Structure formats: C-alpha cells, structure tokens
mmCIF file of C-alpha atoms in Angstrom:
data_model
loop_
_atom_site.group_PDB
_atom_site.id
_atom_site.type_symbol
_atom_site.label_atom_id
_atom_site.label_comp_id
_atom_site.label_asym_id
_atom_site.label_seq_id
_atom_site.Cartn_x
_atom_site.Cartn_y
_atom_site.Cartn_z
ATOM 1 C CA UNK A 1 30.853 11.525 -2.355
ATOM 2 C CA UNK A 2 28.589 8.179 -1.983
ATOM 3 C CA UNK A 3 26.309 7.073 -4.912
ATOM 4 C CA UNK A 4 23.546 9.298 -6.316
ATOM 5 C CA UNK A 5 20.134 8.904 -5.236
ATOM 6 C CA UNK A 6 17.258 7.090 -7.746
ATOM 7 C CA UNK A 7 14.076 8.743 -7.640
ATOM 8 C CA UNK A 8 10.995 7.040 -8.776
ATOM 9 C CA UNK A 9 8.338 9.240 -10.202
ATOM 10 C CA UNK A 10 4.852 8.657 -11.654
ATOM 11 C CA UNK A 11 0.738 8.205 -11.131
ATOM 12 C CA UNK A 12 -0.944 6.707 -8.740
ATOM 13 C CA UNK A 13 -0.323 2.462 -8.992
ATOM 14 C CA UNK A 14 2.598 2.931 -11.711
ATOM 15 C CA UNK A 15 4.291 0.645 -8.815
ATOM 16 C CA UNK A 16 6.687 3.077 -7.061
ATOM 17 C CA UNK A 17 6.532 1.621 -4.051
ATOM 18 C CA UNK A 18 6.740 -2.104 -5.118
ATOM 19 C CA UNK A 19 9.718 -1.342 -7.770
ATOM 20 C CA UNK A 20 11.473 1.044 -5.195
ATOM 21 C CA UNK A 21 12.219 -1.631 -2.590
ATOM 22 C CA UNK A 22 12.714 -4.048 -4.942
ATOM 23 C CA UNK A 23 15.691 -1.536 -6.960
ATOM 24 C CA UNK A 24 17.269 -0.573 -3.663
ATOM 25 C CA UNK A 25 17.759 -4.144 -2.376
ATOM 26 C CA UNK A 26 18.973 -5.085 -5.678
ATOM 27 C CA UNK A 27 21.511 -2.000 -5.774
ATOM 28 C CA UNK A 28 22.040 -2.609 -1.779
ATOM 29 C CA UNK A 29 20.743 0.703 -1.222
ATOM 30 C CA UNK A 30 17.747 2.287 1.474
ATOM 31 C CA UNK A 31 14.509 2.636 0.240
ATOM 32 C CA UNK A 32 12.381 5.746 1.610
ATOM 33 C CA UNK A 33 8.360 6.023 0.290
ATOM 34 C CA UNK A 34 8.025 9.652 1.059
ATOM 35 C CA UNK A 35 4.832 9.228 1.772
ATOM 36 C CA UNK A 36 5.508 6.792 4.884
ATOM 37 C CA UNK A 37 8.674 9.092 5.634
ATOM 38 C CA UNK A 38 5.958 11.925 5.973
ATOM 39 C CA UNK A 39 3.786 9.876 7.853
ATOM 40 C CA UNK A 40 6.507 9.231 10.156
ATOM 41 C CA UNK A 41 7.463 13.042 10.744
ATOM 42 C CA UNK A 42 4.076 13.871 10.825
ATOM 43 C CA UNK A 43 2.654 10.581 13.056
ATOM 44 C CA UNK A 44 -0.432 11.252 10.952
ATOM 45 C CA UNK A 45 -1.414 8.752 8.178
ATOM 46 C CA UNK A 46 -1.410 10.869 4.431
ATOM 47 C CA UNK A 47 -5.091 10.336 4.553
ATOM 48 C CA UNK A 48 -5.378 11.649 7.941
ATOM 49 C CA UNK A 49 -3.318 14.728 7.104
ATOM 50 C CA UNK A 50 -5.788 15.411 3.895
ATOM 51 C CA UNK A 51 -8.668 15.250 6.183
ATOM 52 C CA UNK A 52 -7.869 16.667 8.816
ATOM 53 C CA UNK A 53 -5.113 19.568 7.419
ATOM 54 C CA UNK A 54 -5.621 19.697 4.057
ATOM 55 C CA UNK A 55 -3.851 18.932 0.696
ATOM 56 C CA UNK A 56 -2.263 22.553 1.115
ATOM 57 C CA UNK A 57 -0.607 21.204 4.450
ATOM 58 C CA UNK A 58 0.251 17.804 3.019
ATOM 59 C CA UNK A 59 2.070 19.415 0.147
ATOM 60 C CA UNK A 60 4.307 21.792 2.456
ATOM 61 C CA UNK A 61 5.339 18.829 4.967
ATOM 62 C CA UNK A 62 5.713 16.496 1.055
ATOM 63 C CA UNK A 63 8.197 20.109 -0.138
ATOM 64 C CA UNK A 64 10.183 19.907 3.597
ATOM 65 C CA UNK A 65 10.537 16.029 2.752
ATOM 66 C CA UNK A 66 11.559 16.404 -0.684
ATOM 67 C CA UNK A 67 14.679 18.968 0.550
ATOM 68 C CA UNK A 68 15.456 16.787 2.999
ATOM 69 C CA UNK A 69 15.769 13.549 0.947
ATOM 70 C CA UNK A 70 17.633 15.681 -1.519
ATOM 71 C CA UNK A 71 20.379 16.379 0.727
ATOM 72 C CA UNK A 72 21.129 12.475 1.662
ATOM 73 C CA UNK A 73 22.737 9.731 -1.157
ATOM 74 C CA UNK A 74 22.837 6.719 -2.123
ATOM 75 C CA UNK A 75 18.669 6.196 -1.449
ATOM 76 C CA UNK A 76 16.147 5.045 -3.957
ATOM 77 C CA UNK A 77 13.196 6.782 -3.279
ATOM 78 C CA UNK A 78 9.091 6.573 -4.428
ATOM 79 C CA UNK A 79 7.715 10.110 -4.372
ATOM 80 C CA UNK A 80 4.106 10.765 -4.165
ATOM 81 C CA UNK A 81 1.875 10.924 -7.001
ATOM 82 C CA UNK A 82 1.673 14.624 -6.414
ATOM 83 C CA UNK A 83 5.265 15.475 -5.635
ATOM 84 C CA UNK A 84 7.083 16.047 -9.185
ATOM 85 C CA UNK A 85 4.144 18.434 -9.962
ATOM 86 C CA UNK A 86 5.689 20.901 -8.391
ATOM 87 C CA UNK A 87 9.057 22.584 -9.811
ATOM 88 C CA UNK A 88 10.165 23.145 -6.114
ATOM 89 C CA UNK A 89 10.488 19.344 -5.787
ATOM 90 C CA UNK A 90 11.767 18.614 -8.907
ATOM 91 C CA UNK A 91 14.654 20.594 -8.495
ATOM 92 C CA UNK A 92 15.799 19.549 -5.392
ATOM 93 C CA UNK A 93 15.278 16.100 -6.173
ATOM 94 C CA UNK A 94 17.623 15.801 -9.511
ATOM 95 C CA UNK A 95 20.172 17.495 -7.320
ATOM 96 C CA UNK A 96 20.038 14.237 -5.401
ATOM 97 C CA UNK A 97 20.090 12.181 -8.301
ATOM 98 C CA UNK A 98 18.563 10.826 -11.428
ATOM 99 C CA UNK A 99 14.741 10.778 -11.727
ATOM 100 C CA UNK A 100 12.878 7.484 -13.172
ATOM 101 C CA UNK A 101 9.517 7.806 -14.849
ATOM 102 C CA UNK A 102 7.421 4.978 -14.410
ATOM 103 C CA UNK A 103 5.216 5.324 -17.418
ATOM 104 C CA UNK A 104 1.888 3.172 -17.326
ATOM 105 C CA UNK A 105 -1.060 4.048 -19.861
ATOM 106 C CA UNK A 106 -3.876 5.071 -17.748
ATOM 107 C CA UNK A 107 -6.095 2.570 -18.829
ATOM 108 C CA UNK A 108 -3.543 0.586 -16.637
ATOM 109 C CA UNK A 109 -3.755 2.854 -13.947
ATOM 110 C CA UNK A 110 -7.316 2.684 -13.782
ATOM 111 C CA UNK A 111 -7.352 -1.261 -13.589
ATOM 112 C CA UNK A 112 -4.709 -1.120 -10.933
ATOM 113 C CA UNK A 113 -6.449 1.328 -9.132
ATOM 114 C CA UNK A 114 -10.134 -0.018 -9.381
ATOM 115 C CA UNK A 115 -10.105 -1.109 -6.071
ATOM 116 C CA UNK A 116 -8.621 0.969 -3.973
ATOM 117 C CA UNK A 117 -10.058 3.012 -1.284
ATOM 118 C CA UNK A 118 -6.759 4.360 0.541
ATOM 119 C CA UNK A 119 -6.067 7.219 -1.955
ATOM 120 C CA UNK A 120 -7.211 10.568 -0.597
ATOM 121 C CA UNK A 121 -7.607 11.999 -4.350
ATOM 122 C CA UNK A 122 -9.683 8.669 -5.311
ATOM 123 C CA UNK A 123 -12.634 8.841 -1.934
ATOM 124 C CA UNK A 124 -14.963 10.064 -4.904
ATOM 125 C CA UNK A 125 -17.886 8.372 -6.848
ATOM 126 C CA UNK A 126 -16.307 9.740 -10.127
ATOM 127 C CA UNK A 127 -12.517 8.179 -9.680
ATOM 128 C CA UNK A 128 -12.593 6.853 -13.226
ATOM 129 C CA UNK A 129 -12.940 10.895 -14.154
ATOM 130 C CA UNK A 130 -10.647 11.581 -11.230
ATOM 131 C CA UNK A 131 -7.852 9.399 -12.723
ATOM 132 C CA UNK A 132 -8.295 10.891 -16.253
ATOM 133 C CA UNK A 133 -8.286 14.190 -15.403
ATOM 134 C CA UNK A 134 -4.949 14.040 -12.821
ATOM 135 C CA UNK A 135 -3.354 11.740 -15.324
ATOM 136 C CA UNK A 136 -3.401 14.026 -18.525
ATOM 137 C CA UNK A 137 -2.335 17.001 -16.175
ATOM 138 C CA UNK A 138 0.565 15.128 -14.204
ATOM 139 C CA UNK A 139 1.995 12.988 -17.056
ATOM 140 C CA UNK A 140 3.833 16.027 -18.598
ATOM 141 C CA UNK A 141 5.110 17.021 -15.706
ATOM 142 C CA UNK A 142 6.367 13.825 -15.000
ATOM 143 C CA UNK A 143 7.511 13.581 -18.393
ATOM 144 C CA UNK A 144 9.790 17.081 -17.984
ATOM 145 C CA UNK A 145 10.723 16.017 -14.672
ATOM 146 C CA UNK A 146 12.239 12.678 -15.341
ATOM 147 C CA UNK A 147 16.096 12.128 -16.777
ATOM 148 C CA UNK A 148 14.778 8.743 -17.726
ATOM 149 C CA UNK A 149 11.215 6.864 -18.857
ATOM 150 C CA UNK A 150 10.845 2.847 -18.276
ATOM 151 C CA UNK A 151 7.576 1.147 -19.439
ATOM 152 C CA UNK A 152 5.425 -0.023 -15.766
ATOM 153 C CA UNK A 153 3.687 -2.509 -17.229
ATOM 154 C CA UNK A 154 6.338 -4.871 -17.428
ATOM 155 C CA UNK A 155 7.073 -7.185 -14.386
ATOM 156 C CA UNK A 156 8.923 -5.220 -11.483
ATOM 157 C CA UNK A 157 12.131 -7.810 -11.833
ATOM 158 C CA UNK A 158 12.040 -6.014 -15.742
ATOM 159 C CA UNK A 159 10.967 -2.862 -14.796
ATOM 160 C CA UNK A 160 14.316 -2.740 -12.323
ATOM 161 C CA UNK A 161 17.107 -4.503 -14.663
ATOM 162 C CA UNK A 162 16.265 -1.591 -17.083
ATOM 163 C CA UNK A 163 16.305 1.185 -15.020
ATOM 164 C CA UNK A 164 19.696 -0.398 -13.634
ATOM 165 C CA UNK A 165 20.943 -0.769 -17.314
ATOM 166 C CA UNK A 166 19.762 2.615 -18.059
ATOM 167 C CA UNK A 167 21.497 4.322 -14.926
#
C-alpha cells in the first residue's frame, strides 16, 4: 500500500519548505510545496493568482491540490500557510497521512518574516499587525489539525530527526 504521506503544516516562515525537502531526502521520499505544485497547474505565480484572481480563486485551485495530493503516498508535503484552515483540506490530507505542526512563537515568525516582500498576505504597511492577527486565528487550527507538534525553532537537521522519531 506504499508509505503514508507527511504533511507539514504551520505559519508563514515556520520553515515548511526548508524542513520538507530536507525530511523527504532523509526518508528517500518526493517532496511537493503545494504552493509551487499550484503554481505549476496554474502557470501563474501564488502572488500572481492573488492579484490577478483573487484569494477566493487561490483557495479553490489550493482545495483541488490538497485532494489530489491526498490520493498519492509516500510524499512529504509543505502546505500553504492558509491550507489547514480549512476543514475540507484537513480531512483529505490526514487521509494521506500524518500531519506535522511546525510550531514557532510568533515573535519568531515575525523576525523570520521581517523581510520579506513575496507573501501576498504580508504587501501591507501593517504586517507586524498582519502576522498577529493571522497567527492567533490559524494556530488553533493548526493545532486541531495536526496528529503531531515539533518545536521550529530548533535547527531543521533537529526539527527532522524528531518528527522521524515521532512518526
């Protein structure tokens, strides 16, 4: 029946991406980012769908990616920041496998996430605010969602031996 699937949930710069490929090649299995996957499909960057079709949009092409993903093993895959907000998602996603919180305090987040200018939900004047207020409504969702919570501010080589002791 091949391996389950490890999903990686969590905010924005918990290190999804960055502990994802780093967990699959360690577990020899494929990494997917559903954000590039979307991209892919959609030959649109996520920013560029936002702009240009809305967050509505991006979230139905993000549900379509999330049932597809589901139905494949053996994958270790980063969801979006938004995805496990949605109950849709979450359920087709622990029928794939196991979900992994990465859990970062968002004073973490915030320093992580000072910089950057690539997140559609962070082109504002007020991120700081932005992050705070996204943060204390996702993190119990992600909390619920998850089968599993590792601490993100420890180095990724950490951050994967535990989830792969936990799993």
């Amino acid at each position: 029946m091949g391996r389950k699937s490890i999903v990686l949930c969590g905010f924005m710069g918990c290190g999804k991406s960055t502990i994802g490929s780093l967990l699959a090649r360690k577990m020899g299995m494929a990494f997917i980012d559903m954000d590039s996957y979307i991209e892919k499909k959609d030959g649109r960057k996520v920013s560029e769908i936002f702009e240009q079709s809305g967050e509505e949009h991006f979230r139905m092409l993000e549900r379509e990616a999330a049932k597809e993903l589901a139905g494949k093993k053996g994958l270790v895959i980063a969801t979006g920041g938004g995805t496990l907000t949605f109950r849709e998602n979450v359920d087709a996603l622990k029928k794939s496998g196991s979900i992994v919180l990465l859990d970062l305090p968002v004073e973490a987040v915030e320093e992580r996430l000072k910089y950057d200018t690539t997140r559609p939900l962070l082109a504002r004047p007020d991120k700081a605010q932005v992050i705070r207020e996204l943060y204390s409504k996702r993190l119990p969702l992600y909390r619920e969602a998850a089968d599993i919570s590792v601490d993100a501010s420890n180095s990724p080589m950490q951050i994967c031996m535990e989830i792969m002791s936990e799993l």
